[in-house]
Coordinates of N, CA and C in Angstrom, one line a residue:
Chain W
X1 N 9.6 -5.8 15.8 CA 9.1 -5.2 14.6 C 8.0 -6.2 14.2
X2 N 7.2 -5.5 13.4 CA 6.2 -6.4 12.8 C 6.6 -6.9 11.4
X3 N 6.0 -8.1 11.1 CA 6.3 -8.5 9.6 C 5.0 -9.3 9.2
X4 N 4.9 -9.4 7.9 CA 3.8 -9.9 7.3 C 4.2 -11.1 6.3
X5 N 3.6 -12.3 6.3 CA 4.0 -13.3 5.4 C 2.8 -13.7 4.5
X6 N 2.9 -13.8 3.2 CA 1.9 -14.3 2.3 C 2.7 -15.5 1.6
X7 N 2.1 -16.7 1.9 CA 3.0 -17.7 1.4 C 2.7 -18.2 0.0
X8 N 1.6 -17.8 -0.5 CA 1.1 -18.1 -1.9 C 1.6 -16.9 -2.7
X9 N 2.6 -17.2 -3.5 CA 3.1 -16.2 -4.4 C 2.4 -16.0 -5.6
X10 N 1.9 -17.1 -6.2 CA 1.2 -17.1 -7.5 C 0.1 -18.2 -7.4
X11 N -1.1 -17.7 -7.6 CA -2.3 -18.8 -7.5 C -2.9 -18.7 -8.9
X12 N -3.4 -19.8 -9.6 CA -4.0 -20.1 -10.8 C -5.3 -20.7 -10.3
X13 N -6.5 -20.1 -10.7 CA -7.7 -20.7 -10.4 C -8.6 -20.6 -11.8
X14 N -9.6 -21.4 -11.9 CA -10.6 -21.4 -12.9 C -11.7 -20.5 -12.3
X15 N -12.5 -20.0 -13.2 CA -13.7 -19.1 -12.7 C -14.6 -20.1 -11.9
X16 N -15.2 -19.5 -10.8 CA -16.1 -20.2 -10.1 C -15.5 -21.1 -9.0
X17 N -14.1 -21.1 -9.0 CA -13.4 -21.9 -8.1 C -13.4 -20.9 -6.7
X18 N -13.3 -21.7 -5.6 CA -13.1 -20.9 -4.3 C -11.7 -20.5 -4.0
X19 N -11.5 -19.3 -3.4 CA -10.3 -18.8 -3.2 C -10.1 -18.7 -1.6
X20 N -8.7 -18.9 -1.3 CA -8.3 -18.6 0.0 C -6.9 -18.2 0.0
X21 N -6.4 -17.0 0.4 CA -5.1 -16.6 0.3 C -4.6 -16.4 1.7
X22 N -3.5 -16.9 2.1 CA -3.1 -16.9 3.4 C -2.3 -15.6 3.8
X23 N -2.4 -15.3 5.0 CA -1.7 -14.1 5.5 C -1.4 -14.3 7.0
X24 N -0.2 -14.3 7.4 CA 0.2 -14.4 8.8 C 1.2 -13.2 9.1
X25 N 0.9 -12.7 10.3 CA 1.8 -11.8 10.8 C 2.4 -11.9 12.2
X26 N 3.5 -11.4 12.2 CA 4.1 -11.6 13.6 C 4.3 -10.2 14.3
X27 N 3.6 -10.1 15.4 CA 3.7 -9.0 16.3 C 2.8 -9.3 17.6
X28 N 3.5 -9.0 18.7 CA 2.8 -9.5 20.0 C 1.6 -8.7 20.4
X29 N 1.6 -7.6 20.0 CA 0.4 -6.6 20.5 C -0.8 -6.6 19.5
X30 N -1.5 -5.6 19.8 CA -2.7 -5.4 18.9 C -2.4 -4.7 17.6
X31 N -3.1 -5.2 16.5 CA -2.8 -4.8 15.2 C -4.1 -4.4 14.4
X32 N -3.9 -3.6 13.4 CA -4.9 -3.5 12.4 C -4.5 -4.2 11.3
X33 N -5.5 -4.8 10.5 CA -5.2 -5.6 9.3 C -5.9 -5.2 8.3
X34 N -5.3 -5.4 7.1 CA -5.8 -4.8 5.8 C -5.6 -5.9 4.7
X35 N -6.4 -5.9 3.7 CA -6.1 -6.6 2.5 C -6.3 -5.4 1.4
X36 N -5.3 -5.3 0.5 CA -5.3 -4.4 -0.7 C -5.3 -5.2 -1.9
X37 N -5.9 -4.7 -2.9 CA -5.7 -5.2 -4.3 C -5.2 -4.3 -5.2
X38 N -4.4 -4.8 -6.2 CA -3.8 -4.0 -7.3 C -4.2 -4.7 -8.5
X39 N -5.2 -4.1 -9.3 CA -5.6 -4.7 -10.6 C -4.5 -4.2 -11.6
X40 N -4.3 -5.0 -12.7 CA -3.2 -4.6 -13.6 C -3.3 -3.2 -14.1
X41 N -2.3 -2.5 -13.9 CA -2.2 -1.2 -14.4 C -3.1 -0.2 -13.6
X42 N -3.5 -0.6 -12.5 CA -4.2 0.3 -11.5 C -3.6 0.6 -10.2
X43 N -4.2 1.4 -9.4 CA -3.7 1.7 -8.1 C -4.1 0.8 -7.1
X44 N -3.4 0.7 -6.0 CA -3.8 -0.1 -4.8 C -5.1 0.4 -4.3
X45 N -5.9 -0.7 -4.1 CA -7.4 -0.3 -3.4 C -7.6 -1.2 -2.2
X46 N -8.1 -0.5 -1.3 CA -8.6 -1.3 -0.1 C -9.7 -2.2 -0.2
X47 N -9.5 -3.6 0.0 CA -10.5 -4.5 -0.1 C -11.3 -4.7 1.1
X48 N -10.6 -4.7 2.3 CA -11.3 -4.9 3.5 C -10.3 -4.5 4.6
X49 N -10.9 -4.3 5.8 CA -10.0 -4.0 7.0 C -10.6 -4.5 8.2
X50 N -9.7 -4.8 9.2 CA -10.1 -5.2 10.5 C -9.4 -4.4 11.5
X51 N -10.3 -3.8 12.4 CA -9.7 -3.0 13.5 C -10.0 -3.7 14.8
X52 N -11.3 -4.1 15.0 CA -11.7 -4.6 16.2 C -13.2 -5.3 16.0
X53 N -13.7 -6.0 17.0 CA -15.1 -6.5 16.8 C -15.1 -7.9 16.2
X54 N -16.2 -8.2 15.4 CA -16.4 -9.4 14.7 C -15.1 -9.7 13.9
X55 N -14.5 -10.8 14.2 CA -13.4 -11.3 13.5 C -13.5 -11.6 12.0
X56 N -14.8 -11.8 11.7 CA -15.1 -12.1 10.2 C -15.5 -10.8 9.6
X57 N -14.6 -10.4 8.6 CA -14.8 -9.0 7.9 C -15.3 -9.3 6.5
X58 N -16.3 -8.6 6.2 CA -16.8 -8.5 4.7 C -16.2 -7.4 4.1
X59 N -15.7 -7.5 2.7 CA -15.3 -6.3 2.0 C -16.1 -6.2 0.7
X60 N -15.3 -5.5 -0.3 CA -16.0 -5.3 -1.5 C -15.8 -6.5 -2.4
X61 N -16.7 -6.4 -3.3 CA -16.7 -7.6 -4.4 C -16.8 -9.0 -3.9
X62 N -17.5 -9.1 -2.8 CA -17.7 -10.6 -2.2 C -16.6 -11.2 -1.5
X63 N -15.5 -10.4 -1.3 CA -14.4 -10.9 -0.5 C -14.7 -10.7 1.0
X64 N -14.1 -11.7 1.8 CA -14.2 -11.6 3.3 C -12.9 -12.1 3.8
X65 N -12.6 -11.8 5.0 CA -11.3 -12.3 5.7 C -11.7 -12.6 7.1
X66 N -11.0 -13.5 7.7 CA -11.2 -13.9 9.0 C -10.0 -13.7 9.8
X67 N -10.1 -13.0 11.0 CA -8.9 -12.8 11.9 C -9.0 -13.9 13.0
X68 N -8.0 -14.7 12.9 CA -7.8 -15.6 14.0 C -6.6 -15.3 14.9
X69 N -6.9 -14.7 15.9 CA -5.8 -14.1 16.8 C -4.8 -15.2 17.3
X70 N -5.2 -16.3 17.6 CA -4.4 -17.4 18.1 C -3.4 -17.8 17.1
X71 N -3.8 -17.7 15.8 CA -2.9 -18.2 14.7 C -2.3 -16.9 14.0
X72 N -2.4 -15.7 14.5 CA -1.8 -14.5 13.9 C -2.1 -14.7 12.4
X73 N -3.4 -14.9 12.1 CA -3.7 -15.0 10.7 C -4.8 -14.2 10.3
X74 N -4.8 -13.7 9.0 CA -6.0 -12.9 8.5 C -6.0 -13.3 7.0
X75 N -6.6 -14.5 6.7 CA -6.7 -15.1 5.6 C -7.9 -14.5 4.7
X76 N -7.7 -14.3 3.4 CA -8.8 -13.7 2.5 C -9.4 -14.8 1.7
X77 N -10.7 -14.7 1.6 CA -11.6 -15.7 1.0 C -12.6 -15.1 0.0
X78 N -13.0 -15.9 -0.9 CA -14.1 -15.6 -1.8 C -14.5 -16.9 -2.3
X79 N -15.9 -17.2 -2.2 CA -16.6 -18.4 -2.5 C -16.3 -18.8 -4.0
X80 N -16.4 -17.7 -4.9 CA -16.5 -18.0 -6.4 C -15.8 -16.9 -7.1
X81 N -14.7 -17.2 -7.6 CA -13.9 -16.1 -8.2 C -14.3 -15.9 -9.7
X82 N -14.0 -14.6 -10.2 CA -14.4 -14.4 -11.5 C -13.0 -13.9 -12.2
X83 N -13.1 -13.8 -13.5 CA -12.0 -13.5 -14.3 C -11.5 -12.2 -13.9
X84 N -12.5 -11.3 -13.5 CA -12.0 -9.9 -13.2 C -11.4 -9.8 -11.8
X85 N -11.3 -10.8 -11.2 CA -10.5 -10.8 -9.9 C -9.0 -11.1 -10.1
X86 N -8.6 -11.3 -11.3 CA -7.2 -11.3 -11.7 C -6.5 -10.1 -11.2
X87 N -5.5 -10.2 -10.3 CA -4.8 -9.0 -9.7 C -3.8 -9.5 -8.7
X88 N -3.1 -8.5 -8.1 CA -2.2 -8.8 -7.1 C -2.8 -8.4 -5.7
X89 N -2.6 -9.4 -4.8 CA -3.3 -9.1 -3.5 C -2.2 -8.9 -2.4
X90 N -2.4 -7.8 -1.6 CA -1.4 -7.6 -0.5 C -2.0 -7.5 0.9
X91 N -1.6 -8.3 1.8 CA -2.0 -8.2 3.1 C -1.1 -7.2 3.7
X92 N -1.7 -6.4 4.7 CA -0.9 -5.3 5.3 C -1.4 -5.3 6.8
X93 N -0.4 -4.9 7.6 CA -0.6 -4.8 9.1 C 0.0 -3.6 9.6
X94 N -0.5 -3.0 10.7 CA 0.1 -2.0 11.4 C -0.2 -2.1 12.8
X95 N 0.8 -1.9 13.8 CA 0.6 -2.2 15.1 C 0.0 -0.9 15.7
X96 N -0.8 -1.2 16.8 CA -1.5 -0.2 17.5 C -0.8 0.0 18.8
X97 N -1.0 1.1 19.5 CA -0.3 1.4 20.7 C 0.9 2.3 20.6
X98 N 1.7 2.5 21.6 CA 2.7 3.5 21.5 C 3.9 3.1 20.6
X99 N 4.7 4.1 20.0 CA 5.6 3.6 19.2 C 5.3 3.8 17.7
X100 N 6.2 3.4 16.8 CA 5.9 3.6 15.4 C 4.9 2.6 15.0
X101 N 4.1 3.1 14.0 CA 3.1 2.3 13.5 C 3.0 2.1 12.2
X102 N 4.1 2.0 11.5 CA 4.2 1.9 10.0 C 3.5 0.8 9.5
X103 N 2.7 1.0 8.3 CA 2.0 0.0 7.7 C 3.0 -0.9 6.9
X104 N 3.0 -2.2 7.2 CA 3.9 -3.2 6.6 C 3.1 -4.1 5.6
X105 N 3.7 -4.2 4.5 CA 2.8 -5.1 3.4 C 3.6 -6.4 3.3
X106 N 2.7 -7.5 3.1 CA 3.3 -8.7 2.6 C 3.9 -8.6 1.3
X107 N 4.5 -9.7 0.9 CA 5.1 -9.7 -0.4 C 4.2 -9.8 -1.6
X108 N 2.8 -10.1 -1.3 CA 1.9 -10.1 -2.4 C 1.7 -11.5 -2.8
X109 N 0.4 -11.7 -3.3 CA 0.1 -13.0 -4.1 C -0.7 -12.5 -5.4
X110 N -0.1 -13.2 -6.5 CA -0.6 -12.8 -7.7 C -1.6 -13.8 -8.1
X111 N -2.9 -13.4 -8.2 CA -4.1 -14.4 -8.5 C -4.4 -14.2 -10.1
X112 N -4.3 -15.3 -10.7 CA -4.7 -15.4 -12.1 C -6.0 -16.2 -12.2
X113 N -7.0 -15.7 -12.7 CA -8.3 -16.4 -12.9 C -8.5 -16.7 -14.3
X114 N -8.6 -18.0 -14.7 CA -8.7 -18.4 -16.1 C -10.1 -18.6 -16.5
X115 N -10.7 -18.0 -17.6 CA -12.1 -18.1 -17.9 C -12.3 -19.6 -18.3
Chain C
X1 N -11.7 5.4 -10.6 CA -10.6 6.4 -10.5 C -10.3 6.6 -8.9
X2 N -9.0 7.0 -8.8 CA -8.4 7.2 -7.4 C -8.6 8.7 -7.2
X3 N -8.9 9.0 -5.8 CA -9.0 10.4 -5.5 C -7.6 11.0 -5.0
X4 N -6.6 10.3 -5.2 CA -5.2 10.9 -5.1 C -4.6 10.9 -6.4
X5 N -4.2 12.1 -6.8 CA -3.7 12.4 -8.1 C -2.2 12.6 -8.0
X6 N -1.5 11.9 -8.8 CA 0.0 12.0 -9.0 C 0.5 12.3 -10.3
X7 N 1.4 13.3 -10.3 CA 2.0 13.8 -11.6 C 3.5 13.8 -11.5
X8 N 4.2 13.6 -12.5 CA 3.7 12.9 -13.8 C 3.5 11.5 -13.6
X9 N 2.9 10.9 -14.6 CA 2.6 9.4 -14.6 C 4.0 8.6 -14.9
X10 N 4.8 9.2 -15.8 CA 6.0 8.7 -16.0 C 7.0 9.8 -16.0
X11 N 8.3 9.3 -15.7 CA 9.4 10.2 -15.6 C 10.7 9.5 -15.8
X12 N 11.5 10.0 -16.8 CA 12.8 9.4 -17.1 C 13.7 10.5 -16.8
X13 N 14.8 10.3 -15.9 CA 15.8 11.4 -15.6 C 17.2 10.7 -15.6
X14 N 18.0 11.6 -15.8 CA 19.5 11.1 -15.7 C 20.0 11.4 -14.2
X15 N 21.1 10.9 -13.9 CA 21.6 10.8 -12.6 C 22.1 12.2 -12.1
X16 N 22.2 13.1 -13.0 CA 22.5 14.5 -12.6 C 21.4 15.4 -12.5
X17 N 20.2 14.9 -12.9 CA 19.0 15.8 -13.0 C 18.4 16.0 -11.6
X18 N 17.7 17.1 -11.6 CA 16.7 17.5 -10.4 C 15.3 17.4 -10.9
X19 N 14.5 16.7 -10.3 CA 13.1 16.5 -10.6 C 12.3 16.6 -9.3
X20 N 10.9 16.7 -9.5 CA 9.9 16.6 -8.5 C 8.8 15.8 -8.8
X21 N 8.4 14.9 -7.9 CA 7.1 14.3 -8.1 C 6.0 14.9 -7.2
X22 N 4.8 15.0 -7.8 CA 3.7 15.7 -6.9 C 2.6 14.7 -6.7
X23 N 1.9 15.2 -5.7 CA 0.8 14.4 -5.2 C -0.2 15.4 -4.6
X24 N -1.5 15.1 -4.9 CA -2.6 16.0 -4.5 C -3.9 15.2 -4.1
X25 N -4.4 15.6 -2.9 CA -5.7 14.9 -2.5 C -6.6 16.0 -1.9
X26 N -7.9 15.8 -2.2 CA -8.8 16.8 -1.6 C -9.9 16.1 -0.8
X27 N -9.4 15.1 0.0 CA -10.5 14.4 0.8 C -10.4 14.8 2.2
X28 N -9.6 15.9 2.5 CA -9.5 16.4 3.9 C -8.6 15.6 4.7
X29 N -7.9 14.6 4.0 CA -6.9 13.7 4.8 C -5.8 14.6 5.4
X30 N -5.3 14.3 6.6 CA -4.2 14.9 7.2 C -3.0 14.2 7.3
X31 N -3.0 13.0 6.7 CA -1.8 12.2 6.8 C -1.5 11.8 5.4
X32 N -0.2 12.0 4.9 CA 0.1 11.7 3.5 C 1.4 10.9 3.6
X33 N 1.6 10.1 2.5 CA 2.7 9.0 2.4 C 3.4 9.0 1.2
X34 N 4.7 8.7 1.2 CA 5.4 8.2 -0.1 C 5.8 6.8 0.2
X35 N 5.5 5.9 -0.9 CA 5.9 4.7 -0.9 C 6.7 4.3 -2.1
X36 N 7.6 3.3 -2.1 CA 8.4 3.0 -3.3 C 8.0 1.5 -3.5
X37 N 7.8 1.1 -4.8 CA 7.4 -0.2 -5.2 C 8.2 -0.7 -6.4
X38 N 9.0 -1.6 -6.1 CA 9.7 -2.3 -7.2 C 9.0 -3.2 -7.9
X39 N 9.2 -3.8 -9.0 CA 8.5 -4.6 -9.8 C 8.4 -6.0 -9.0
X40 N 7.1 -6.6 -9.0 CA 6.8 -7.8 -8.2 C 7.2 -7.8 -6.8
X41 N 7.3 -6.6 -6.2 CA 7.6 -6.4 -4.7 C 6.4 -5.7 -4.1
X42 N 6.3 -5.7 -2.8 CA 5.2 -4.9 -2.1 C 5.8 -3.4 -2.0
X43 N 4.8 -2.5 -1.7 CA 5.2 -1.2 -1.5 C 6.1 -1.0 -0.3
X44 N 7.1 -0.2 -0.2 CA 7.9 0.1 0.9 C 7.7 1.5 1.3
X45 N 7.4 1.7 2.6 CA 7.3 3.0 3.1 C 8.6 3.7 3.1
X46 N 8.4 5.1 2.6 CA 9.5 6.0 2.6 C 9.4 7.2 3.6
X47 N 8.2 7.8 3.6 CA 8.0 9.0 4.5 C 6.5 9.0 4.8
X48 N 6.3 9.6 6.0 CA 4.9 9.9 6.5 C 4.8 11.3 7.0
X49 N 3.9 12.1 6.5 CA 3.5 13.3 7.1 C 2.2 13.3 7.6
X50 N 2.2 13.9 8.9 CA 0.9 14.0 9.7 C 0.8 15.5 10.1
X51 N -0.3 16.0 9.8 CA -0.6 17.5 9.9 C 0.6 18.3 9.3
X52 N 1.0 17.8 8.2 CA 2.0 18.7 7.4 C 3.5 18.7 8.0
X53 N 3.5 17.8 9.0 CA 4.9 17.7 9.7 C 5.4 16.2 9.4
X54 N 6.6 16.1 9.1 CA 7.2 14.7 8.8 C 7.2 13.9 10.2
X55 N 6.6 12.8 10.1 CA 6.5 11.9 11.3 C 7.3 10.7 11.1
X56 N 7.5 10.2 10.0 CA 8.3 9.0 9.8 C 9.2 9.2 8.6
X57 N 10.5 8.9 8.7 CA 11.5 8.8 7.7 C 12.1 7.4 7.7
X58 N 11.9 6.6 6.8 CA 12.4 5.2 6.8 C 13.7 5.2 6.4
X59 N 14.7 6.0 6.9 CA 16.1 5.9 6.7 C 16.3 6.0 5.2
X60 N 15.5 7.0 4.5 CA 15.6 7.1 3.1 C 16.9 8.0 2.7
X61 N 17.6 7.6 1.8 CA 18.7 8.5 1.4 C 18.5 9.9 1.1
X62 N 19.4 10.9 1.3 CA 19.0 12.3 1.3 C 18.8 12.7 -0.2
X63 N 19.1 11.9 -1.2 CA 18.8 12.2 -2.5 C 17.3 12.3 -2.8
X64 N 16.5 11.8 -1.9 CA 15.1 11.9 -1.9 C 14.7 12.9 -0.8
X65 N 14.0 14.0 -1.1 CA 13.7 15.1 -0.1 C 12.1 15.3 -0.3
X66 N 11.5 14.9 0.7 CA 9.9 15.2 0.8 C 9.6 16.6 1.3
X67 N 8.5 17.0 0.8 CA 7.9 18.4 1.2 C 6.4 18.4 1.2
X68 N 5.7 18.9 2.2 CA 4.3 19.1 2.3 C 4.0 20.5 2.5
X69 N 3.8 21.1 1.4 CA 3.5 22.6 1.5 C 2.2 22.8 2.2
X70 N 1.2 22.1 2.0 CA -0.1 22.3 2.7 C -0.8 20.9 2.9
X71 N -2.0 21.0 3.4 CA -2.6 19.6 3.8 C -3.1 18.9 2.6
X72 N -3.1 19.5 1.4 CA -3.5 18.8 0.2 C -2.5 18.4 -0.7
X73 N -1.2 18.8 -0.4 CA -0.1 18.6 -1.4 C 1.0 17.9 -0.8
X74 N 1.7 17.0 -1.6 CA 2.9 16.3 -1.2 C 3.8 16.2 -2.3
X75 N 5.1 16.7 -2.2 CA 6.0 16.6 -3.1 C 7.1 15.7 -2.7
X76 N 7.9 15.2 -3.7 CA 9.0 14.4 -3.5 C 10.1 14.9 -4.5
X77 N 11.1 15.5 -4.0 CA 12.1 16.2 -4.7 C 13.3 15.2 -5.0
X78 N 13.8 15.0 -6.2 CA 14.8 14.1 -6.5 C 16.0 14.7 -7.1
X79 N 17.1 14.2 -6.4 CA 18.4 14.8 -7.0 C 19.6 13.7 -6.9
X80 N 20.2 13.7 -8.0 CA 21.4 12.7 -8.0 C 20.9 11.3 -7.7
X81 N 19.9 10.9 -8.4 CA 19.4 9.5 -8.1 C 20.4 8.5 -8.9
X82 N 20.1 7.2 -8.5 CA 20.9 6.0 -9.0 C 19.9 5.3 -9.8
X83 N 20.5 4.5 -10.8 CA 19.6 3.6 -11.6 C 18.8 2.7 -10.8
X84 N 19.4 2.3 -9.6 CA 18.5 1.3 -8.7 C 17.3 1.9 -8.1
X85 N 17.3 3.4 -8.1 CA 16.1 4.1 -7.7 C 14.9 4.1 -8.6
X86 N 15.1 3.5 -9.8 CA 14.1 3.3 -10.7 C 13.0 2.4 -10.0
X87 N 11.6 2.9 -10.1 CA 10.6 2.2 -9.3 C 9.3 3.0 -9.6
X88 N 8.2 2.4 -9.1 CA 6.9 3.1 -9.0 C 6.9 3.7 -7.7
X89 N 6.6 5.1 -7.8 CA 6.6 5.8 -6.5 C 5.1 6.2 -6.3
X90 N 4.6 5.8 -5.1 CA 3.1 5.9 -4.7 C 3.1 6.8 -3.7
X91 N 2.0 7.6 -3.9 CA 1.6 8.5 -2.9 C 0.3 8.0 -2.3
X92 N 0.0 8.2 -1.0 CA -1.2 7.7 -0.3 C -1.5 8.8 0.7
X93 N -2.8 8.8 1.1 CA -3.3 9.6 2.2 C -4.3 9.0 3.0
X94 N -4.5 9.5 4.2 CA -5.4 8.8 5.1 C -5.9 9.9 6.1
X95 N -7.0 9.4 6.8 CA -7.3 10.4 8.0 C -6.2 10.3 9.1
X96 N -5.9 11.2 9.8 CA -4.8 11.0 10.6 C -5.2 10.1 11.9
X97 N -6.5 10.4 12.5 CA -6.9 9.4 13.4 C -6.3 9.4 14.9
X98 N -6.9 9.1 15.8 CA -6.5 9.2 17.2 C -5.4 8.1 17.4
X99 N -5.5 7.1 16.5 CA -4.5 6.0 16.9 C -3.3 6.2 16.0
X100 N -3.1 7.4 15.4 CA -1.8 7.8 14.7 C -2.3 7.6 13.2
X101 N -1.3 8.2 12.3 CA -1.6 8.2 10.9 C -2.0 7.0 10.3
X102 N -1.3 6.0 10.8 CA -1.4 4.5 10.2 C -2.7 3.9 10.5
X103 N -3.6 4.4 11.3 CA -4.6 3.6 12.0 C -5.8 3.6 11.0
X104 N -5.8 4.4 10.0 CA -6.9 4.6 9.1 C -6.4 3.9 7.6
X105 N -7.4 3.4 6.9 CA -7.0 2.9 5.6 C -6.3 3.9 4.7
X106 N -5.5 3.5 3.9 CA -4.8 4.4 3.0 C -5.4 4.4 1.6
X107 N -5.5 5.6 1.0 CA -6.0 5.7 -0.3 C -4.7 6.0 -1.3
X108 N -4.5 5.2 -2.2 CA -3.3 5.3 -3.0 C -3.7 6.1 -4.3
X109 N -2.6 6.6 -4.9 CA -2.7 7.3 -6.0 C -2.1 6.2 -7.2
X110 N -2.2 6.6 -8.4 CA -1.8 5.6 -9.4 C -0.2 5.4 -9.5
X111 N 0.4 6.4 -9.0 CA 1.9 6.3 -8.9 C 2.6 7.0 -10.1
X112 N 3.8 7.3 -9.9 CA 4.7 7.8 -10.9 C 5.8 6.7 -11.2
X113 N 5.8 6.3 -12.5 CA 6.8 5.3 -12.8 C 8.2 6.1 -13.2
X114 N 9.1 5.9 -12.4 CA 10.4 6.6 -12.5 C 11.4 5.7 -13.1
X115 N 12.0 6.2 -14.1 CA 13.3 5.4 -14.7 C 14.5 6.4 -14.6
X116 N 15.6 6.0 -14.0 CA 16.7 6.7 -13.8 C 17.9 6.1 -14.7
X117 N 18.3 6.9 -15.7 CA 19.3 6.4 -16.7 C 20.6 6.9 -16.4

């Protein structure tokens, strides 16, 4: 079975600081990888996704993530955060290939950006 | 605003009540999902419909009964719920895709916040 780990549960940054949120997954086969964001009181939104190709993926609002297959990681980065980035961030993975491919979410990282 | 509409936004029900949650999307997506999200926890998959057929049931208790009347609508019928079922219930949709329903990004609704008393 696949699983996703987000080791940072709560991150507090000042505006303009750089951000890196960790995401590791466990699954031996090929996977699709996603980062979703949930702003306070809003629905889950897709930030970016990786299916194949260039392991450095750019998403909306200046976010990017790098897939490192050897480390089973898909860390989210942003060079300079803004107060409006305050939200909950979820990494998610689903396995490709035969069998069940349910999307599994990590436990989430709450990002708080202080002005 | 999300393109997946869920009603009602809030629902309070007793343990003997019968109620339904509704979800609608008009993006032409042929896969629809129900997730349950408890406070400070990630969403947990409950059901997946692909081309209006139930394809995944994550061992959800029978007091939750999903229904997909057509490609745009998804319902979740609730009966004899327990207080621990109180949560945010999220509907999502995606393109079905050759790789299976989960191979495309999900579009989530705002959810229905359910309280069982």
